[in-house]
Short mmCIF file of C-alpha atoms in Angstrom, two decimals:
data_model
loop_
_atom_site.label_atom_id
_atom_site.label_comp_id
_atom_site.label_asym_id
_atom_site.label_seq_id
_atom_site.Cartn_x
_atom_site.Cartn_y
_atom_site.Cartn_z
CA UNK A 1 -0.72 -27.41 24.46
CA UNK A 2 -1.89 -24.89 27.06
CA UNK A 3 -3.25 -21.49 26.10
CA UNK A 4 -4.20 -18.80 28.60
CA UNK A 5 -6.66 -16.10 27.55
CA UNK A 6 -6.96 -13.05 29.81
CA UNK A 7 -9.46 -10.30 29.09
CA UNK A 8 -10.97 -7.16 30.52
CA UNK A 9 -14.57 -6.52 29.52
CA UNK A 10 -17.06 -3.87 30.51
CA UNK A 11 -20.22 -4.40 28.45
CA UNK A 12 -19.53 -8.03 27.50
CA UNK A 13 -18.30 -7.50 23.93
CA UNK A 14 -14.65 -8.17 24.71
CA UNK A 15 -15.64 -11.28 26.66
CA UNK A 16 -17.57 -12.54 23.61
CA UNK A 17 -14.47 -11.98 21.48
CA UNK A 18 -12.30 -13.80 24.06
CA UNK A 19 -14.69 -16.75 23.98
CA UNK A 20 -14.57 -16.88 20.16
CA UNK A 21 -10.75 -16.97 20.37
CA UNK A 22 -11.01 -19.82 22.89
CA UNK A 23 -13.37 -21.68 20.54
CA UNK A 24 -10.87 -21.40 17.69
CA UNK A 25 -7.98 -22.59 19.88
CA UNK A 26 -10.01 -25.53 21.19
CA UNK A 27 -10.66 -26.65 17.61
CA UNK A 28 -7.00 -27.68 17.41
CA UNK A 29 -6.51 -31.18 18.76
CA UNK A 30 -4.58 -31.43 22.00
CA UNK A 31 -5.17 -27.81 23.03
CA UNK A 32 -6.30 -26.93 26.54
CA UNK A 33 -7.63 -23.40 27.00
CA UNK A 34 -7.82 -21.43 30.22
CA UNK A 35 -9.85 -18.22 30.07
CA UNK A 36 -10.24 -15.63 32.82
CA UNK A 37 -11.33 -12.07 33.39
CA UNK A 38 -8.43 -9.97 34.73
CA UNK A 39 -10.09 -9.87 38.13
CA UNK A 40 -9.69 -13.67 38.41
CA UNK A 41 -6.52 -14.21 36.37
CA UNK A 42 -3.27 -15.04 38.17
CA UNK A 43 -0.02 -13.96 36.50
CA UNK A 44 1.76 -16.92 38.15
CA UNK A 45 -0.29 -19.28 35.93
CA UNK A 46 1.47 -17.92 32.83
CA UNK A 47 4.66 -19.84 33.58
CA UNK A 48 2.95 -23.15 32.72
CA UNK A 49 1.41 -21.92 29.46
CA UNK A 50 2.64 -22.41 25.91
CA UNK A 51 0.72 -19.40 24.58
CA UNK A 52 -0.84 -16.31 26.11
CA UNK A 53 -3.54 -14.17 24.53
CA UNK A 54 -4.76 -11.00 26.19
CA UNK A 55 -7.24 -8.31 25.26
CA UNK A 56 -9.47 -5.50 26.39
CA UNK A 57 -11.72 -2.71 25.22
CA UNK A 58 -9.74 0.10 23.66
CA UNK A 59 -9.85 3.35 25.60
CA UNK A 60 -8.87 6.22 23.32
CA UNK A 61 -6.33 4.01 21.52
CA UNK A 62 -4.80 2.40 24.56
CA UNK A 63 -5.19 -0.47 27.05
CA UNK A 64 -8.01 -0.47 29.59
CA UNK A 65 -6.90 0.29 33.13
CA UNK A 66 -7.97 -3.17 34.36
CA UNK A 67 -5.75 -5.07 31.93
CA UNK A 68 -2.91 -2.55 32.27
CA UNK A 69 -2.88 -3.07 36.04
CA UNK A 70 -2.70 -6.85 35.49
CA UNK A 71 0.10 -6.54 32.91
CA UNK A 72 2.04 -4.34 35.34
CA UNK A 73 2.27 -7.37 37.66
CA UNK A 74 4.46 -9.25 35.15
CA UNK A 75 7.72 -7.67 36.33
CA UNK A 76 9.04 -10.70 38.19
CA UNK A 77 8.28 -12.92 35.16
CA UNK A 78 10.29 -10.49 33.02
CA UNK A 79 13.16 -10.48 35.54
CA UNK A 80 13.37 -14.28 35.36
CA UNK A 81 12.78 -14.58 31.59
CA UNK A 82 9.79 -16.81 32.29
CA UNK A 83 7.80 -15.78 29.21
CA UNK A 84 10.69 -15.75 26.72
CA UNK A 85 9.78 -17.70 23.55
CA UNK A 86 6.14 -18.23 24.52
CA UNK A 87 3.59 -17.47 21.81
CA UNK A 88 1.55 -14.31 22.33
CA UNK A 89 -1.43 -12.69 20.63
CA UNK A 90 -3.75 -9.77 21.36
CA UNK A 91 -7.30 -8.58 20.76
CA UNK A 92 -9.51 -5.58 21.49
CA UNK A 93 -12.89 -4.04 20.91
CA UNK A 94 -13.87 -0.42 20.38
CA UNK A 95 -17.30 1.19 20.34
CA UNK A 96 -16.83 3.08 17.07
CA UNK A 97 -15.29 2.55 13.65
CA UNK A 98 -11.78 4.08 13.73
CA UNK A 99 -12.01 4.08 17.53
CA UNK A 100 -8.32 3.32 18.01
CA UNK A 101 -8.26 -0.42 17.31
CA UNK A 102 -4.78 -0.60 15.79
CA UNK A 103 -3.26 1.75 18.38
CA UNK A 104 -4.75 -0.38 21.16
CA UNK A 105 -3.45 -3.60 19.57
CA UNK A 106 0.05 -2.16 19.27
CA UNK A 107 -0.10 -1.05 22.91
CA UNK A 108 -1.12 -4.61 23.86
CA UNK A 109 1.75 -6.14 21.86
CA UNK A 110 4.46 -3.98 23.43
CA UNK A 111 4.55 -5.76 26.83
CA UNK A 112 4.74 -9.13 25.04
CA UNK A 113 7.80 -7.98 23.11
CA UNK A 114 9.41 -6.77 26.35
CA UNK A 115 8.80 -10.26 27.77
CA UNK A 116 10.58 -11.87 24.79
CA UNK A 117 7.42 -13.50 23.48
CA UNK A 118 6.81 -14.39 19.83
CA UNK A 119 3.74 -12.47 18.72
CA UNK A 120 1.25 -13.98 16.26
CA UNK A 121 -1.20 -11.85 14.29
CA UNK A 122 -3.58 -12.56 11.44
CA UNK A 123 -2.37 -12.59 7.82
CA UNK A 124 -4.01 -11.08 4.75
CA UNK A 125 -4.84 -14.51 3.29
CA UNK A 126 -7.90 -14.45 5.55
CA UNK A 127 -10.11 -12.29 3.28
CA UNK A 128 -12.16 -10.80 6.12
CA UNK A 129 -8.99 -9.68 7.85
CA UNK A 130 -7.82 -7.74 4.81
CA UNK A 131 -11.22 -6.06 4.56
CA UNK A 132 -11.94 -5.01 8.13
CA UNK A 133 -9.46 -6.65 10.49
CA UNK A 134 -5.91 -5.94 11.60
CA UNK A 135 -2.61 -7.71 11.13
CA UNK A 136 -1.60 -7.00 14.74
CA UNK A 137 -4.29 -9.19 16.31
CA UNK A 138 -8.07 -9.08 16.30
CA UNK A 139 -9.73 -5.70 16.65
CA UNK A 140 -13.49 -5.55 16.48
CA UNK A 141 -15.94 -2.68 16.40
CA UNK A 142 -18.59 -3.52 18.99
CA UNK A 143 -22.23 -2.58 18.60
CA UNK A 144 -23.13 0.52 20.56
CA UNK A 145 -26.03 -0.50 22.77
CA UNK A 146 -28.53 2.08 21.57
CA UNK A 147 -27.94 1.63 17.83
CA UNK A 148 -29.54 -0.66 15.28
CA UNK A 149 -26.80 0.08 12.76
CA UNK A 150 -26.56 -3.01 10.56
CA UNK A 151 -22.96 -2.24 9.56
CA UNK A 152 -21.78 -2.18 13.19
CA UNK A 153 -23.69 -5.38 13.99
CA UNK A 154 -22.20 -7.07 10.90
CA UNK A 155 -18.64 -5.98 11.75
CA UNK A 156 -18.99 -7.38 15.27
CA UNK A 157 -20.35 -10.73 14.06
CA UNK A 158 -17.61 -11.05 11.42
CA UNK A 159 -15.07 -10.04 14.05
CA UNK A 160 -16.04 -13.03 16.17
CA UNK A 161 -15.07 -15.21 13.19
CA UNK A 162 -11.69 -13.49 13.12
CA UNK A 163 -11.40 -14.28 16.82
CA UNK A 164 -11.82 -17.98 16.05
CA UNK A 165 -9.20 -17.69 13.30
CA UNK A 166 -6.71 -16.08 15.71
CA UNK A 167 -7.28 -18.74 18.38
CA UNK A 168 -6.75 -21.49 15.84
CA UNK A 169 -3.60 -19.85 14.45
CA UNK A 170 -2.10 -19.40 17.91
CA UNK A 171 -2.79 -23.06 18.81
CA UNK A 172 -1.30 -24.33 15.55
CA UNK A 173 1.77 -22.10 15.93
CA UNK A 174 2.32 -23.21 19.52
CA UNK A 175 2.00 -26.86 18.45
CA UNK A 176 4.52 -26.37 15.64
CA UNK A 177 7.05 -24.72 17.97
CA UNK A 178 6.58 -27.42 20.62
CA UNK A 179 7.10 -30.14 18.00
CA UNK A 180 10.29 -28.43 16.82
CA UNK A 181 11.61 -28.16 20.38
CA UNK A 182 10.84 -31.85 20.93
CA UNK A 183 12.75 -32.81 17.78
CA UNK A 184 15.74 -30.73 18.82
CA UNK A 185 15.84 -32.21 22.32
CA UNK A 186 15.54 -35.83 21.06
CA UNK A 187 18.07 -36.15 18.21
#
């Protein structure tokens, strides 16, 4: 199972979240994870992946310009249906509580739906997700560099745990779909 994680990160918080997602995915046996910053990621690599997870810092409730520019290169994949039925998931960070996490996640999901991907989020049976997460993916409030606010620090640390949960869920879902396809092709 191959999972590609693409992220944009400015202060390092989104990269930390991407790495926690990779850790969760790697905990599922047989999963190979590729992780790249948008400046090094190649959209052509997506064709060989079973699942794709992308994320960025939220900028006023929308996608960062770096990730948006990368996503805009997916047109030829869309034209050929290359990403249809691949598993997708999203993540983001914001600097403040209520900083547009859910709006950013929904903006990140939209291109996946246009590509025909099957989007995986996090369910409410993960208690932390129901308390401070999002069902659309993982959205984490990042610590603002000049604050010692314990609540913000705690939310970020707990958010990394949600990242691991998302990575694991994506890997398990991709494995289940691959197993089903294998059964259907070998009657």
